[in-house]
Short mmCIF file of C-alpha atoms in Angstrom, two decimals:
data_model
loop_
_atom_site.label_atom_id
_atom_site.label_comp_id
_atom_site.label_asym_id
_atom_site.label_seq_id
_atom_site.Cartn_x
_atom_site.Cartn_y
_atom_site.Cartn_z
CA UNK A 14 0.00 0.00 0.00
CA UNK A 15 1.19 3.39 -0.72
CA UNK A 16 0.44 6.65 1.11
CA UNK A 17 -1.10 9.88 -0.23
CA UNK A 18 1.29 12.42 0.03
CA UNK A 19 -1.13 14.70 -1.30
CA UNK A 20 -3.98 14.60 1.07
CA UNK A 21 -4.21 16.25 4.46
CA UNK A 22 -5.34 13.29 6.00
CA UNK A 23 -4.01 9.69 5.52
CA UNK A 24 -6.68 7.14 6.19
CA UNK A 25 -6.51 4.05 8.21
CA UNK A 26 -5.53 2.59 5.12
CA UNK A 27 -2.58 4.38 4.49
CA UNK A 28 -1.33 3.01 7.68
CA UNK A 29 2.52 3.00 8.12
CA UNK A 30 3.88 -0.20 9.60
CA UNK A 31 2.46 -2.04 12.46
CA UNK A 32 5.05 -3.98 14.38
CA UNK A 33 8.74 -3.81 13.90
CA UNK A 34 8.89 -7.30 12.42
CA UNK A 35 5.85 -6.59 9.98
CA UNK A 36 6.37 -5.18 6.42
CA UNK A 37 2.80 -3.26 6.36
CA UNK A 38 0.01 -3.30 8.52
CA UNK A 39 -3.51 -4.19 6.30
CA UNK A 40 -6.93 -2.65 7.34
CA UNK A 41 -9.95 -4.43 7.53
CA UNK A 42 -12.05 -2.23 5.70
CA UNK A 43 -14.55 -4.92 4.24
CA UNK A 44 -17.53 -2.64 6.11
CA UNK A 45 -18.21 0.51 4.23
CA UNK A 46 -18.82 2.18 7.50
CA UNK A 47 -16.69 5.46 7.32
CA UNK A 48 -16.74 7.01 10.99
CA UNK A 49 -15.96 10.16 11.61
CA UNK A 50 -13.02 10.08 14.52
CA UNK A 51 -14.28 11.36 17.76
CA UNK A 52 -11.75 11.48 20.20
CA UNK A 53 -13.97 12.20 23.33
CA UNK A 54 -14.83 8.69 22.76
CA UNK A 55 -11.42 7.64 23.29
CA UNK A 56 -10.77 10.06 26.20
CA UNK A 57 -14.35 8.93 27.92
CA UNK A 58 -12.90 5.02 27.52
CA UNK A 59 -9.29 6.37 28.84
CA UNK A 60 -11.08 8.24 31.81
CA UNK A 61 -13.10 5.02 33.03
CA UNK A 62 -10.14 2.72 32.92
CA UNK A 63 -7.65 5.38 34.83
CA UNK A 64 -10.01 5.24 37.34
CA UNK A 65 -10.77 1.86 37.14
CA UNK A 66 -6.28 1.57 37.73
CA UNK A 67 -6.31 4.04 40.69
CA UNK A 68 -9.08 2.03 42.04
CA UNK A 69 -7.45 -1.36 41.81
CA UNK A 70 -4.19 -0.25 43.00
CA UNK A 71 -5.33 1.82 46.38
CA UNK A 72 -7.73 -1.15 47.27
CA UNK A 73 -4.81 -3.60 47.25
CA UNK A 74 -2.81 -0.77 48.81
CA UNK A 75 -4.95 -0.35 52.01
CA UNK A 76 -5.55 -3.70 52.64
CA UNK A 77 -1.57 -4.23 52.80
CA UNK A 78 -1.35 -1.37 55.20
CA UNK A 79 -4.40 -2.68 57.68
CA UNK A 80 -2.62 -6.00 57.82
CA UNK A 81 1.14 -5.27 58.04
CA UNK A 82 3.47 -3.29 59.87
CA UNK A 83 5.05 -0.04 58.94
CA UNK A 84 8.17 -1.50 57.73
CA UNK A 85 7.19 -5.05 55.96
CA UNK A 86 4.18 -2.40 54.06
CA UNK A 87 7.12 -0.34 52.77
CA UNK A 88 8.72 -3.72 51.95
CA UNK A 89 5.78 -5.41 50.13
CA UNK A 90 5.08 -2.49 48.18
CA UNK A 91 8.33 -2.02 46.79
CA UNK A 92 8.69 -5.47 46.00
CA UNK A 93 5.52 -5.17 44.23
CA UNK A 94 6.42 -2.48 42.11
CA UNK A 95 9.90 -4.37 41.38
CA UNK A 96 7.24 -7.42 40.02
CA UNK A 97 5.32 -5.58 37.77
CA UNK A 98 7.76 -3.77 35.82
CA UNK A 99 9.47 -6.96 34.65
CA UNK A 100 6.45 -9.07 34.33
CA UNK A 101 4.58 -6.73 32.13
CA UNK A 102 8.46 -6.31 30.05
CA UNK A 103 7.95 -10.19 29.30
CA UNK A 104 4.37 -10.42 28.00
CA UNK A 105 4.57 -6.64 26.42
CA UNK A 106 5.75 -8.24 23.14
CA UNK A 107 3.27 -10.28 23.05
CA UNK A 108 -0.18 -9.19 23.49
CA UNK A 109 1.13 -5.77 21.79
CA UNK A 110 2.00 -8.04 18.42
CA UNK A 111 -1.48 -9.65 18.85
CA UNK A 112 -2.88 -6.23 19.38
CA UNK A 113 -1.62 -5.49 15.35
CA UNK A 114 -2.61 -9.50 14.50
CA UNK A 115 -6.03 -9.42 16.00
CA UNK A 116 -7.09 -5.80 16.71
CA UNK A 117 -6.63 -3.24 19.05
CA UNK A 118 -10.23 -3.60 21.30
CA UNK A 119 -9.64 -7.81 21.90
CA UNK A 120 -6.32 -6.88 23.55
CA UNK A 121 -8.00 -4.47 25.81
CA UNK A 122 -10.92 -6.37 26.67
CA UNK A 123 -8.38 -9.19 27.61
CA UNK A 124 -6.56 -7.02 30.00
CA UNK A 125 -9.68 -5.53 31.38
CA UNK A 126 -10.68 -9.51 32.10
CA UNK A 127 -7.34 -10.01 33.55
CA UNK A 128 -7.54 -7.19 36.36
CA UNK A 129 -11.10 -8.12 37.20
CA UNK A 130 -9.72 -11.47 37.44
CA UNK A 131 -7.09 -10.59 39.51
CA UNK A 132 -9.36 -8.25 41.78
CA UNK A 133 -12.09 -11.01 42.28
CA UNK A 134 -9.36 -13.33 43.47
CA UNK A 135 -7.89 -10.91 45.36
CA UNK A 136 -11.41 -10.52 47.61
CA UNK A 137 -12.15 -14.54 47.73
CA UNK A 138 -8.54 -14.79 49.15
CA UNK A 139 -8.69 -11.72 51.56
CA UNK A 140 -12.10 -13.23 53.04
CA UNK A 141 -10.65 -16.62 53.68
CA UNK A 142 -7.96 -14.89 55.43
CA UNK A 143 -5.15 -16.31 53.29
CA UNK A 144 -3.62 -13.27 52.30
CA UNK A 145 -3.43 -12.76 56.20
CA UNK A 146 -1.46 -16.02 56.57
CA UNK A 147 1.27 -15.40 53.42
CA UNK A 148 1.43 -12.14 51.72
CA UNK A 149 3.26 -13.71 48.55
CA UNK A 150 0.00 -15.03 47.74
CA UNK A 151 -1.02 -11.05 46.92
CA UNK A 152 2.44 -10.67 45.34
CA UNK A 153 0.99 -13.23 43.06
CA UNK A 154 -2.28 -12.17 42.49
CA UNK A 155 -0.67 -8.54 40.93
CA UNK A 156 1.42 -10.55 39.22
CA UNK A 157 -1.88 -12.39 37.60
CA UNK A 158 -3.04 -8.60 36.82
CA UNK A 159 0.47 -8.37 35.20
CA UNK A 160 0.30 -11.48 32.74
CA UNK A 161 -2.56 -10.25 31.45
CA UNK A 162 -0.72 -7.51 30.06
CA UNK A 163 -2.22 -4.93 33.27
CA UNK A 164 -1.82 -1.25 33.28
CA UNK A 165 0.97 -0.63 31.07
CA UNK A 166 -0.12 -3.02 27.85
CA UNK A 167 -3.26 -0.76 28.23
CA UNK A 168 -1.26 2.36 28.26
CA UNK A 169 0.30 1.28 25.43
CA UNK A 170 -2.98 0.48 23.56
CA UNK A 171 -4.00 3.68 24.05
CA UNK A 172 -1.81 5.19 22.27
CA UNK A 173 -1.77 3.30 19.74
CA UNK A 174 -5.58 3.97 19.15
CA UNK A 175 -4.38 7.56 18.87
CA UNK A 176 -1.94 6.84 16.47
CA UNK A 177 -4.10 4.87 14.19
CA UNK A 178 -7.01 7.60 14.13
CA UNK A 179 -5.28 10.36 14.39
CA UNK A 180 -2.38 11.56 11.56
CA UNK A 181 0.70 12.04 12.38
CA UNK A 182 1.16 15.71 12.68
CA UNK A 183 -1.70 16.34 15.42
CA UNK A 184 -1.47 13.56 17.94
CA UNK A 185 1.15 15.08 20.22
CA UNK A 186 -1.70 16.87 21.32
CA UNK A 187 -4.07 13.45 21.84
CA UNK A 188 -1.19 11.93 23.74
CA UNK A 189 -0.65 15.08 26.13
CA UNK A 190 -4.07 15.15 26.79
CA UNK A 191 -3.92 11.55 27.61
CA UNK A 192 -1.11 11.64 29.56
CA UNK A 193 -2.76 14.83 31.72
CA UNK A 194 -5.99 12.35 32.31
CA UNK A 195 -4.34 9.44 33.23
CA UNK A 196 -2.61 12.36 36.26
CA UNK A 197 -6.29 12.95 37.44
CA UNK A 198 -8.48 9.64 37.32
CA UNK A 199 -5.46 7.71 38.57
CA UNK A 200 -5.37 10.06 41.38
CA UNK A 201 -9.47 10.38 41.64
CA UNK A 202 -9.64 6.79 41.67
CA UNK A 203 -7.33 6.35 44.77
CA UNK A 204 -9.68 9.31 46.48
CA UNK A 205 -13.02 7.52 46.29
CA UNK A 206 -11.39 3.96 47.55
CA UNK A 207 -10.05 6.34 50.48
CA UNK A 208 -13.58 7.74 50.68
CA UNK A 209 -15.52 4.77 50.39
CA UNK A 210 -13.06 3.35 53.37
CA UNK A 211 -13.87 6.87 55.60
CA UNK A 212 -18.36 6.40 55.10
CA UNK A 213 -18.63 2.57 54.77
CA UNK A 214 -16.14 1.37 57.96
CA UNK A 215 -17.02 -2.42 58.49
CA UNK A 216 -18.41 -2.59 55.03
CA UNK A 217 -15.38 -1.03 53.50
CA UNK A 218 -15.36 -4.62 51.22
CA UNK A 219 -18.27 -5.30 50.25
CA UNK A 220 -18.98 -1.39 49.22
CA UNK A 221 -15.81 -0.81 47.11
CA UNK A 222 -16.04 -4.18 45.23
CA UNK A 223 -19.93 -3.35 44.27
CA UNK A 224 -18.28 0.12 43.36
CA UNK A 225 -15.13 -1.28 41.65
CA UNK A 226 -17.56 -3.89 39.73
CA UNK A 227 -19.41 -1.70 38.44
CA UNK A 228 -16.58 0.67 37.07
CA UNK A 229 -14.93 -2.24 35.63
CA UNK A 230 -17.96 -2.89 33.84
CA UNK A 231 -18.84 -0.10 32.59
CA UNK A 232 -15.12 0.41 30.97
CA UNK A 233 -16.10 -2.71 29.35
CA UNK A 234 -19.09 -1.47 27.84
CA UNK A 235 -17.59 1.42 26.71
CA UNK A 236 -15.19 -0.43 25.17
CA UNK A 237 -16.81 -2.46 23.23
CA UNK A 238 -19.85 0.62 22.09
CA UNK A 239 -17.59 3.03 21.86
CA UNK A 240 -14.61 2.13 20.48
CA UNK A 241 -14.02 1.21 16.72
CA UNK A 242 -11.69 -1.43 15.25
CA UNK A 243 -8.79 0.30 13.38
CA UNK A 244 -5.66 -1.65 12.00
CA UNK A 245 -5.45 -5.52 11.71
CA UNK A 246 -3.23 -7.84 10.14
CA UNK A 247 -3.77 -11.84 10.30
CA UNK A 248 -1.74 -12.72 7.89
CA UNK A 249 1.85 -11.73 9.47
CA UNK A 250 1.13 -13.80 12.98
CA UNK A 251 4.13 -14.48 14.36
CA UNK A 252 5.33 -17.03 16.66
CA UNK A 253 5.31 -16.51 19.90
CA UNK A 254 8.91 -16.09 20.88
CA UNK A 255 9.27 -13.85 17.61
CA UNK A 256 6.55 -11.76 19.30
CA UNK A 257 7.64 -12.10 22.97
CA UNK A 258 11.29 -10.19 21.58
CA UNK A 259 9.80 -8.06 19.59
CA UNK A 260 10.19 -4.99 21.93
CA UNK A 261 13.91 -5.60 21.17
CA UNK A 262 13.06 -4.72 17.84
CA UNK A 263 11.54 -1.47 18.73
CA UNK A 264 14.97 -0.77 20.46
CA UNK A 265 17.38 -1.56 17.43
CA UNK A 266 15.62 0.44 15.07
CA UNK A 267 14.50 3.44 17.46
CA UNK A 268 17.53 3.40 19.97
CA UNK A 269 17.83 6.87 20.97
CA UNK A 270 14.04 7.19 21.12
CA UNK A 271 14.12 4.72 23.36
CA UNK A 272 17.14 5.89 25.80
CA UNK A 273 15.50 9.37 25.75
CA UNK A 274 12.71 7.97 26.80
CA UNK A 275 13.83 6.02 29.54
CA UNK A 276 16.75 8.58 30.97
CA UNK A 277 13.51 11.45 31.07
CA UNK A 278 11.38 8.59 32.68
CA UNK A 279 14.17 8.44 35.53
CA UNK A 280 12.98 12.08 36.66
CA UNK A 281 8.75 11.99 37.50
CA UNK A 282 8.98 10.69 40.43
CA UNK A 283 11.29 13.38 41.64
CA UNK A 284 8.68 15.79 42.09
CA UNK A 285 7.83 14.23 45.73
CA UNK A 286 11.12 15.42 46.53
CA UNK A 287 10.82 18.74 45.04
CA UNK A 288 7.49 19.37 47.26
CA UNK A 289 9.39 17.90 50.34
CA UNK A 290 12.17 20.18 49.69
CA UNK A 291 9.29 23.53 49.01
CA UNK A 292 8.16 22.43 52.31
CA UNK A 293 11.45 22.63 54.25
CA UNK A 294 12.55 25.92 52.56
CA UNK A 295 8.65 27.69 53.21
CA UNK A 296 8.44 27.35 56.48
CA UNK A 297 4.80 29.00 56.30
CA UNK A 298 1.75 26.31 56.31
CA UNK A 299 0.47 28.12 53.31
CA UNK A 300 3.36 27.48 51.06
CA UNK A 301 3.17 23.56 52.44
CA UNK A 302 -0.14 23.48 51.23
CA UNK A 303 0.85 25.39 47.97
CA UNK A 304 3.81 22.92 47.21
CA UNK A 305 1.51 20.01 47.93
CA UNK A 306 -1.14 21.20 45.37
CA UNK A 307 0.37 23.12 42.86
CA UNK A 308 3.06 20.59 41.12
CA UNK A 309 0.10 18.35 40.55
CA UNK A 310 -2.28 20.41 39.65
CA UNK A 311 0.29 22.99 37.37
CA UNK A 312 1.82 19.63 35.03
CA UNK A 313 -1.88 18.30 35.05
CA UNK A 314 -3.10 21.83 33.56
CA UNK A 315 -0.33 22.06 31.20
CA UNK A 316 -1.23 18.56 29.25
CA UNK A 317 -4.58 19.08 29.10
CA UNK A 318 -5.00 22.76 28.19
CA UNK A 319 -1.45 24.17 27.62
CA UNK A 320 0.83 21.77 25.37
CA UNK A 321 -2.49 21.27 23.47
CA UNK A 322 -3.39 25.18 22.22
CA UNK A 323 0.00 25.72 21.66
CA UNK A 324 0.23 22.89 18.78
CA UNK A 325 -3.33 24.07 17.39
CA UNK A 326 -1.67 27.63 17.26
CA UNK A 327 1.24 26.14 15.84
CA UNK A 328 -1.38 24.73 13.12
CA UNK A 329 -3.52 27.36 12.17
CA UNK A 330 -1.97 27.68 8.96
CA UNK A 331 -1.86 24.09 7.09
CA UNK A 332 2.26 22.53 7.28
CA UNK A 333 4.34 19.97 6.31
CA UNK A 334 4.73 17.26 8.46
CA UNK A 335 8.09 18.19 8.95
CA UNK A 336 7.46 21.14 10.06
CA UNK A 337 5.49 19.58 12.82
CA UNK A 338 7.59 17.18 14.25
CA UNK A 339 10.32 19.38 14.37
CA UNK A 340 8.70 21.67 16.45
CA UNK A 341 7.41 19.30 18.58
CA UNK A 342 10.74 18.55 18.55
CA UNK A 343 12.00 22.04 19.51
CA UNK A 344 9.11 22.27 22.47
CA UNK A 345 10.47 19.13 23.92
CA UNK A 346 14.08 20.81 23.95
CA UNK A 347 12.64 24.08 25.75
CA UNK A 348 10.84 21.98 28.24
CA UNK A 349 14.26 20.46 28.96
CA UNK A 350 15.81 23.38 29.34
CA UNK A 351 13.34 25.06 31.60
CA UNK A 352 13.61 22.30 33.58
CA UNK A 353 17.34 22.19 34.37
CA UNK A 354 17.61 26.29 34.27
CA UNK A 355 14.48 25.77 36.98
CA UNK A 356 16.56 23.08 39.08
CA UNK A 357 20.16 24.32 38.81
CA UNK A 358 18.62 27.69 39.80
CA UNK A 359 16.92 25.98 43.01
CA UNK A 360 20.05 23.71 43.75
CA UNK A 361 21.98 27.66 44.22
CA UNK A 362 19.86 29.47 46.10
CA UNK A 363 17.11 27.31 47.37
CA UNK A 364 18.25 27.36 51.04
CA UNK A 365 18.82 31.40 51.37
CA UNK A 366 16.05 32.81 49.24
CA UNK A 367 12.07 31.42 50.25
CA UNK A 368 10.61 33.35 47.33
CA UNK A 369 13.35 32.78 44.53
CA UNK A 370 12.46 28.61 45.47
CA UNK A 371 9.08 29.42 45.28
CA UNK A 372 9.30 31.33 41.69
CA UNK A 373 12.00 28.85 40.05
CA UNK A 374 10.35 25.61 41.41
CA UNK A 375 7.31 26.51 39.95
CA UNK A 376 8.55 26.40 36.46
CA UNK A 377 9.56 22.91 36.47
CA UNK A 378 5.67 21.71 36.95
CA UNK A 379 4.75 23.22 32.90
CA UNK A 380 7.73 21.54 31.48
CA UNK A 381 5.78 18.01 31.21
CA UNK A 382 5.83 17.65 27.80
CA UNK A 383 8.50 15.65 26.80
CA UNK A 384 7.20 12.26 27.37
CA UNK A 385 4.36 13.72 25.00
CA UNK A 386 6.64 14.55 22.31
CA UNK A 387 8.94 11.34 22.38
CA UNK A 388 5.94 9.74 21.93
CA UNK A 389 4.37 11.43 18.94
CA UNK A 390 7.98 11.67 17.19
CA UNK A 391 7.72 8.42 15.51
CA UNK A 392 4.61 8.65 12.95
CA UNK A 393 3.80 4.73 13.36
CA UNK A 394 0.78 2.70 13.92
CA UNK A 395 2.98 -0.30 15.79
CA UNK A 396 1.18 -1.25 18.92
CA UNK A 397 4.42 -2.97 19.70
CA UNK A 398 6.28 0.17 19.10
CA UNK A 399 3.86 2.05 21.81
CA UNK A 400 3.79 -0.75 24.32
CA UNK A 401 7.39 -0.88 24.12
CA UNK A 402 7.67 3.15 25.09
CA UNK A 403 4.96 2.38 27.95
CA UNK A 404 6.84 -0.45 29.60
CA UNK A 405 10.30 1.62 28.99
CA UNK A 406 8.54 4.36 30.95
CA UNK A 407 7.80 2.18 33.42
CA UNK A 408 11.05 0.83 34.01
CA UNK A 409 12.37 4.41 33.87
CA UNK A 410 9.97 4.46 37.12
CA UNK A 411 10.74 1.74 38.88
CA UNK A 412 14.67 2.52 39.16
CA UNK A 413 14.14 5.83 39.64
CA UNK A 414 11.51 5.26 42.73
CA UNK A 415 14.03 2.33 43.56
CA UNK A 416 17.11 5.73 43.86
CA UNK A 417 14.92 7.75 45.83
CA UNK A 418 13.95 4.73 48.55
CA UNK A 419 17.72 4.12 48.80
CA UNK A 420 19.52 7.56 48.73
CA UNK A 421 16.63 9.59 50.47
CA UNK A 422 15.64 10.16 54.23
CA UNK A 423 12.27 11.25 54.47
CA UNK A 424 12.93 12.24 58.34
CA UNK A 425 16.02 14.63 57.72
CA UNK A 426 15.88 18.10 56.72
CA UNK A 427 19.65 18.16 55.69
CA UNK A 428 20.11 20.17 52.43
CA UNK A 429 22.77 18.95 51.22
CA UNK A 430 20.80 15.18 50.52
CA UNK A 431 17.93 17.73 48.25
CA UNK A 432 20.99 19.15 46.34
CA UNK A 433 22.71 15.73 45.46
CA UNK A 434 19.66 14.83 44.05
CA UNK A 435 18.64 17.69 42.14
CA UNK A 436 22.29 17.57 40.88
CA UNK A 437 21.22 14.09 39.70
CA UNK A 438 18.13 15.01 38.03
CA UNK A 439 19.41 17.52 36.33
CA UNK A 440 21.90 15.25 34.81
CA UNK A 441 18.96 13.07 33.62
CA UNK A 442 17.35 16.20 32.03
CA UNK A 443 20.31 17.09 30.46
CA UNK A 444 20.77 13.50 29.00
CA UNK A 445 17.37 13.05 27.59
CA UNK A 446 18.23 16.31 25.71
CA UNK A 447 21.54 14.88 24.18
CA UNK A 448 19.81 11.85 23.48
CA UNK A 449 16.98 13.31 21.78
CA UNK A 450 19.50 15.83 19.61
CA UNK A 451 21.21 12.59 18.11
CA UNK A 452 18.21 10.91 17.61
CA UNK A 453 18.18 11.15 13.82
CA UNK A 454 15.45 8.61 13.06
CA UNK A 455 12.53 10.09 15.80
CA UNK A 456 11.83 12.86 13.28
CA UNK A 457 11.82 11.04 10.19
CA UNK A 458 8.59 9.92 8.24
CA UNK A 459 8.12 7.99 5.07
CA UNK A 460 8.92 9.56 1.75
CA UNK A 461 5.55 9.73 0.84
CA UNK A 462 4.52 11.46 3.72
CA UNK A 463 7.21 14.05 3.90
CA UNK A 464 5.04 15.95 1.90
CA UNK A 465 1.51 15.78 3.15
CA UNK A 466 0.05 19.19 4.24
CA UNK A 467 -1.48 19.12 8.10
CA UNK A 468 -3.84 21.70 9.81
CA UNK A 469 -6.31 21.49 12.69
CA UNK A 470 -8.68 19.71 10.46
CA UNK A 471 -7.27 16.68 11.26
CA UNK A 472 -9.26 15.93 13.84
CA UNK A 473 -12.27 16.36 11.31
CA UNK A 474 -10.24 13.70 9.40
CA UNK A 475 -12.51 10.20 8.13
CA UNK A 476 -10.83 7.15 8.68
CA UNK A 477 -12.12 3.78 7.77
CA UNK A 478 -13.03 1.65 10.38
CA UNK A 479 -13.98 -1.38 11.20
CA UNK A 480 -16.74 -2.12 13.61
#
């Protein structure tokens, strides 16, 4: 198949490629049903299942902390998190290559199936009091979550969905907006398993699985109504091991993609530090309330309204693709360099100066676009190439929480620990920028595309779909 250089919109069927080990992904157009592409639908689907995830992961959270100790709850959760990360980096390949073999919405019903699965369990063991006896047997219920592909094959799914409805030049937009959701609902859905624990006491169970059930259930529905079939392509199955590998595919031919990706992932969860260290420098209970709120609320704000007017501004007048990725490009670079102006700038004068912290750390909040823009720099439809950017973040994550837990004293107020590791993000900032300035393939598209004029009509772009 061949792409139309000349139109503003490639359809579905002018798909790029769909996994790194496929030569061209073929749509299953045999239904003449041409569907306009509304991306609320997406984003309602997206909303459900983030809080569906924050859900799911405070309910297992709380019940660890009523039944364990301080210390072994500190020690089961990290060991969790150490599970999930490599469990999800073995299956990944998989159920991402039978995402482009079978369809996008089988894959995500499957992992819906799996965490219900994994919940339900989790409840029949709880009331028999097993979990009470052994806590390895809730190690291995996540882990059943995790096999089923879990939170981060979803992730990946979901951008891919964006990818194959959206063209090229306007889904950094879909996948900052996505990004700035999954910030909320994961954090909504923790509040009402918190809340439902605070008005239900005794019946704390048997009110948040009715609750959990039914969101579950409706993110299923919604699912299956709302969203359509895109890309498919049955005839390049591979075997399973071929599949299983295939994020190592991903990495040969996108390697500096992928080490941008992961050296930026290394820095998120610093933020926890930069409100603990806003605290210690305030001194004032209103500035410990504004450093608890603001970070969140400032990075959530920026990829939902922010990152998102900027690139329809940038695309009021129709430009080459090109154009677009290389100034997606060039905001990823000026978030990067906020960012480490913003930290150096705190790491000098954070402990003398209240209000020059407060002004300088509240920069680094907007500059959450990067993860956005690594994402969207790669005009592919490859569910394997998006699941393998989702688990890479991940595992970005997972070290980077595993540094903090080791390095960090949450009971000292000694600056010099908040400077060593500021020095140490910036370092990771400054990486990811190198990284992404020798990346020579991310802003690359096909010769055929090179050409094709974009605008903000392409979200009024028809794609063919398949029911």
């Amino acid at each position: 198949m061949s792409t139309q250089g000349s139109e503003a919109s490639p359809s579905a069927e002018t798909a790029t490629e769909t996994s790194p080990l496929l030569p061209r992904a073929e749509v299953n157009d045999a239904s003449s049903d041409n569907r306009r592409w509304n991306p609320s639908k997406l984003f309602l689907t997206a909303v459900v299942y983030f809080l569906h995830r924050g859900m799911y992961n405070q309910f297992v959270s709380v019940y660890i902390i009523l039944q364990s100790d301080r210390d072994e709850h500190l020690y089961l959760r990290k060991y969790m998190n150490m599970l999930r990360v490599p469990l999800s980096l073995l299956t990944i390949g998989s159920w991402s290559h039978f995402a482009d073999v079978w369809g996008r919405k089988p894959v995500m019903l499957i992992s819906m199936m799996g965490t219900m699965l994994s919940y339900l369990v989790f409840v029949l063991f709880q009331q028999a009091e097993f979990i009470q006896k052994d806590f390895r047997v809730y190690v291995g219920i996540v882990a059943l979550d995790c096999l089923f592909g879990g939170s981060i094959a979803f992730n990946g799914l979901l951008h891919t969905y964006i990818a194959d409805c959206a063209s090229p030049g306007s889904r950094f937009k879909h996948f900052s907006a996505l990004k700035g959701l999954s910030m909320v609902f994961h954090v909504g859905g923790a509040q009402l398993t918190i809340l439902l624990l605070i008005l239900a006491g005794q019946k704390y169970l048997i009110l948040s699985m009715i609750t959990y059930i039914f969101v579950a259930v409706l993110n299923v529905v919604l699912i299956v109504w709302l969203l359509p079939e895109t890309i498919r392509s049955p005839a390049h199955k591979l075997p399973i091991l071929k599949a299983a590998i295939s994020p190592a595919m991903v990495f040969l031919r996108q390697p500096w993609s992928i080490l941008a990706l992961f050296v930026y992932s290394l820095t998120p969860n610093f933020d926890i530090i930069k409100i603990r260290f806003g605290i210690i420098c305030s001194k004032d209970s209103f500035f410990s309330q504004w450093y608890f709120i603001f970070p969140y609320a400032a990075s959530a704000l920026a990829l939902l309204l922010l990152y998102p007017t900027i690139e329809i501004l940038y695309q009021r007048k129709p430009r080459p693709l090109q154009s677009v990725l290389r100034f997606t490009r060039r905001l990823a670079y000026t978030c990067l360099s906020l960012d480490v102006f913003s930290t150096v700038t705190v790491v000098s004068i954070a402990a003398s100066n209240r209000i020059a912290h407060l002004v300088f750390d509240a920069i680094s909040p907007f500059t959450v676009a990067i993860a956005p823009a690594i994402y969207s720099s790669v005009p592919s439809h490859s569910a394997v190439l998006f699941g393998s950017f989702s688990v890479i973040e991940a595992l970005g994550g997972m070290f980077s929480n595993m540094f903090i837990l080791r390095f960090f004293d949450w009971g000292s107020d000694d600056v010099t620990q908040y400077r060593l590791l500021y020095g140490s993000l910036a370092i990771c900032l400054i990486l990811t920028g190198l990284l992404l300035f020798v990346d020579s393939t991310g802003g690359s598209v096909d010769e055929d595309d090179s050409s094709a004029v974009l605008s903000t009509r392409d979200d009024e772009e028809t794609v063919t779909l398949n029911s």
